């Protein structure tokens, strides 16, 4: 599932009064026709497009399709691009045809702030990570900062997507989901360029609370996409302890390092 989009959708719901809908065009069978129909039927005022470098052309095609579908709506539609590519190239993205705003970095606070100040350029220029073109020049807010307290961030709401349609060749065939219990990694591997070298964990209690919400949906397999799940040994053991108390029959798949894993953790997992 598109965790980044789900985090943003939950943040918008928690911090604003705006309605929000998530459309994942990477699901099998999805097409630009589906996107056009959603734009015409849902009539959004803002459309966000996730942008990664190796799919930049697809993202820009999506922007074109949004503009074409929105031309007959009775109101203006703003297009916002965010994601890893925008974080590296914010000004270049803001200058792309059809793009109104570019948001770099983690946007759980900046995107809701943008929505609340959509027509106030002075206020927009003060929002961290936001870039836009005004008078032919790119205007950028302060540099986006990492979110340190991830427990304060609203959990991703998988009910906003057809969660039962997601699968993995590594899964057993039942309902599965991806999940992040932390962001960042304290290690400095020369081949890696993850966003932020600061390890920021979600508390064990909130991790298991999110898992409980997934279990209520029938999900039994969790692919943990943390850069390094086992950075904090005590947290890993606490997560396993809380899962054990629930008596769930679930499967976890996680990433680790040889110097952050030991026999006790392996047994607990």
XYZ file of C-alpha atoms in Angstrom:
269
model
C 0.000 0.000 0.000
C 1.104 3.616 -0.574
C 2.030 4.362 3.037
C 3.231 7.878 2.250
C -0.116 8.851 0.765
C -1.996 7.214 3.621
C 0.050 9.096 6.204
C -0.734 12.362 4.410
C -4.429 11.516 4.127
C -4.635 10.760 7.848
C -2.758 13.967 8.661
C -5.173 16.022 6.565
C -8.170 14.395 8.267
C -6.677 14.964 11.725
C -5.531 18.557 11.236
C -8.122 20.077 8.901
C -11.781 19.852 7.976
C -11.019 18.806 4.410
C -12.346 15.585 2.906
C -9.681 13.372 1.374
C -9.541 10.437 -1.020
C -6.601 8.209 -1.994
C -6.257 6.759 -5.491
C -3.456 4.253 -6.146
C -2.902 4.040 -9.901
C -0.248 1.357 -9.445
C -2.846 -1.257 -8.600
C -3.296 -3.791 -11.422
C -5.995 -2.755 -13.841
C -5.798 0.935 -12.966
C -5.649 3.484 -15.772
C -5.710 7.187 -16.541
C -9.387 6.699 -17.378
C -9.940 5.812 -13.716
C -8.092 8.978 -12.707
C -10.158 11.139 -15.050
C -13.390 9.628 -13.763
C -12.382 10.219 -10.136
C -11.487 13.858 -10.854
C -14.794 14.477 -12.613
C -16.894 12.670 -9.991
C -15.088 13.670 -6.787
C -14.476 17.255 -7.961
C -11.383 17.902 -5.833
C -9.960 21.350 -5.225
C -6.443 19.956 -4.741
C -4.798 16.888 -6.260
C -1.535 15.542 -4.855
C 0.820 13.497 -7.016
C 3.547 11.278 -5.579
C 6.797 11.767 -7.483
C 9.879 9.567 -7.593
C 12.715 10.147 -10.032
C 12.618 6.931 -12.066
C 8.874 7.450 -12.590
C 9.047 11.220 -13.100
C 7.640 11.070 -16.621
C 4.672 9.047 -15.358
C 4.093 11.597 -12.593
C 4.164 14.464 -15.098
C 1.785 12.530 -17.365
C -0.497 12.188 -14.355
C -0.402 15.962 -13.889
C -1.408 16.411 -17.543
C -4.273 13.954 -17.122
C -5.498 15.726 -13.983
C -5.477 19.073 -15.779
C -7.396 17.645 -18.722
C -10.030 16.034 -16.509
C -10.409 19.145 -14.343
C -10.891 21.658 -17.142
C -14.679 21.320 -17.071
C -15.039 21.553 -13.304
C -16.693 24.721 -11.953
C -13.650 25.573 -9.825
C -9.881 25.724 -10.138
C -7.914 22.626 -9.214
C -4.457 22.992 -7.687
C -1.842 20.294 -8.301
C 0.729 19.503 -5.609
C 3.734 17.240 -6.186
C 5.653 15.624 -3.358
C 7.941 12.682 -2.737
C 11.638 11.802 -3.012
C 12.196 13.495 -6.370
C 10.700 16.755 -5.136
C 12.889 16.639 -2.031
C 15.973 16.570 -4.258
C 14.680 18.948 -6.946
C 12.053 21.238 -5.349
C 12.542 24.309 -7.565
C 12.715 22.284 -10.778
C 9.532 20.455 -9.840
C 7.700 23.681 -9.002
C 8.517 24.950 -12.510
C 7.048 21.928 -14.271
C 3.986 22.721 -16.424
C 0.761 22.092 -14.572
C 2.372 21.956 -11.128
C 1.173 24.595 -8.663
C 3.143 23.536 -5.589
C 6.040 21.255 -4.726
C 6.481 19.901 -1.198
C 9.822 18.477 -0.120
C 10.576 16.351 2.905
C 8.120 14.777 5.307
C 4.820 16.554 4.684
C 2.472 15.426 7.465
C 2.413 18.989 8.784
C 3.316 21.054 5.728
C 0.635 19.635 3.411
C -2.262 20.382 5.809
C -0.782 23.864 6.331
C -0.696 24.377 2.556
C -4.367 23.395 2.286
C -5.320 25.837 5.025
C -3.483 28.717 3.278
C -4.065 27.802 -0.354
C -4.690 31.352 -1.595
C -2.366 33.241 0.755
C 1.054 33.497 -0.889
C 2.608 35.257 2.093
C 1.580 32.427 4.387
C 2.563 29.755 1.858
C 6.066 31.215 1.643
C 6.510 30.505 5.356
C 5.563 26.821 5.253
C 8.641 24.549 5.496
C 9.320 22.565 2.341
C 6.770 24.342 0.127
C 7.873 25.801 -3.229
C 5.819 27.556 -5.895
C 6.258 30.013 -8.760
C 5.171 33.611 -8.289
C 5.948 36.386 -10.732
C 8.166 34.070 -12.741
C 10.375 33.247 -9.745
C 10.415 30.217 -7.485
C 9.405 31.035 -3.937
C 10.450 28.507 -1.296
C 9.615 28.280 2.383
C 12.123 27.329 5.083
C 13.914 24.019 4.741
C 11.756 21.069 5.756
C 12.803 19.460 9.028
C 12.526 15.831 10.047
C 9.554 14.965 12.216
C 11.092 13.817 15.486
C 7.960 12.782 17.404
C 6.360 10.147 15.197
C 3.917 9.169 17.939
C 2.220 12.523 17.321
C 1.655 11.694 13.632
C -1.728 10.211 12.744
C -1.566 6.538 11.798
C -2.169 5.633 8.125
C -5.807 4.730 7.505
C -5.858 1.662 5.269
C -9.626 1.912 4.981
C -9.056 4.685 2.434
C -7.807 2.129 -0.096
C -8.933 -1.325 -1.282
C -6.480 -2.911 1.160
C -7.609 -6.432 0.279
C -6.154 -6.050 -3.236
C -2.541 -5.716 -2.106
C -0.261 -8.724 -2.339
C 3.392 -9.725 -2.355
C 5.237 -12.634 -3.924
C 6.820 -13.103 -0.495
C 3.462 -13.392 1.268
C 1.617 -16.650 1.904
C -1.469 -15.526 0.029
C -3.566 -14.009 2.792
C -4.140 -10.323 3.441
C -0.889 -8.428 3.911
C 0.294 -4.873 4.375
C 3.453 -2.863 4.564
C 4.160 -0.835 7.693
C 6.797 1.479 9.108
C 7.573 1.422 12.822
C 10.411 3.938 12.532
C 12.052 6.353 10.113
C 15.692 6.982 9.452
C 18.794 4.956 10.220
C 21.833 5.927 12.322
C 24.281 4.116 10.060
C 26.202 5.704 7.222
C 26.445 3.033 4.540
C 28.008 4.646 1.472
C 25.553 2.931 -0.899
C 22.449 4.253 0.852
C 20.776 7.659 0.656
C 17.694 7.266 2.808
C 15.838 10.367 3.961
C 17.469 11.332 7.252
C 20.275 9.651 9.152
C 18.482 10.146 12.452
C 16.668 7.112 13.810
C 13.162 8.084 14.920
C 11.099 5.245 16.376
C 7.394 4.918 16.955
C 6.711 3.634 20.468
C 6.044 -0.075 20.849
C 2.549 0.679 22.115
C 1.636 2.730 19.039
C 3.204 0.157 16.717
C 1.009 -2.578 18.147
C -2.036 -0.266 18.107
C -1.577 0.153 14.348
C -1.152 -3.596 13.965
C -4.378 -4.105 15.919
C -6.224 -1.878 13.474
C -4.867 -4.002 10.624
C -5.788 -7.256 12.361
C -9.344 -5.932 12.667
C -9.323 -5.690 8.861
C -8.270 -9.321 8.539
C -4.613 -8.575 7.785
C -2.215 -11.198 9.142
C 1.099 -10.526 7.367
C 3.197 -7.430 8.018
C 6.165 -6.357 5.909
C 8.016 -3.832 8.059
C 9.731 -1.322 5.779
C 11.885 0.318 8.440
C 15.410 0.980 7.222
C 16.655 -1.034 10.201
C 13.938 -2.424 12.464
C 16.298 -3.676 15.173
C 18.172 -0.462 16.019
C 16.628 -0.319 19.498
C 16.767 -3.791 21.033
C 14.463 -3.009 23.972
C 11.805 -1.620 21.645
C 11.874 -4.740 19.472
C 11.475 -6.983 22.522
C 8.644 -4.801 23.843
C 6.820 -4.965 20.486
C 7.150 -8.747 20.517
C 5.938 -8.881 24.124
C 2.835 -6.834 23.322
C 2.088 -8.943 20.235
C 2.402 -12.066 22.380
C -0.132 -10.672 24.827
C -2.599 -10.329 21.948
C -2.211 -14.003 20.976
C -2.368 -13.056 17.297
C -1.431 -15.524 14.578
C 0.532 -13.086 12.423
C 3.749 -13.006 10.413
C 6.378 -10.256 10.465
C 9.036 -9.566 7.845
C 11.675 -7.000 8.796
C 15.102 -5.619 7.885
C 18.048 -5.802 10.248
C 21.841 -5.666 10.484
C 24.157 -8.353 11.805
C 25.337 -6.040 14.586
C 21.817 -5.134 15.794
C 20.295 -8.614 16.035
C 20.850 -11.344 18.613
C 19.443 -14.699 19.645
C 16.918 -13.250 22.106
C 15.408 -10.994 19.447
C 15.288 -13.802 16.910
C 13.464 -16.055 19.356
C 11.049 -13.256 20.259
C 10.353 -12.523 16.605
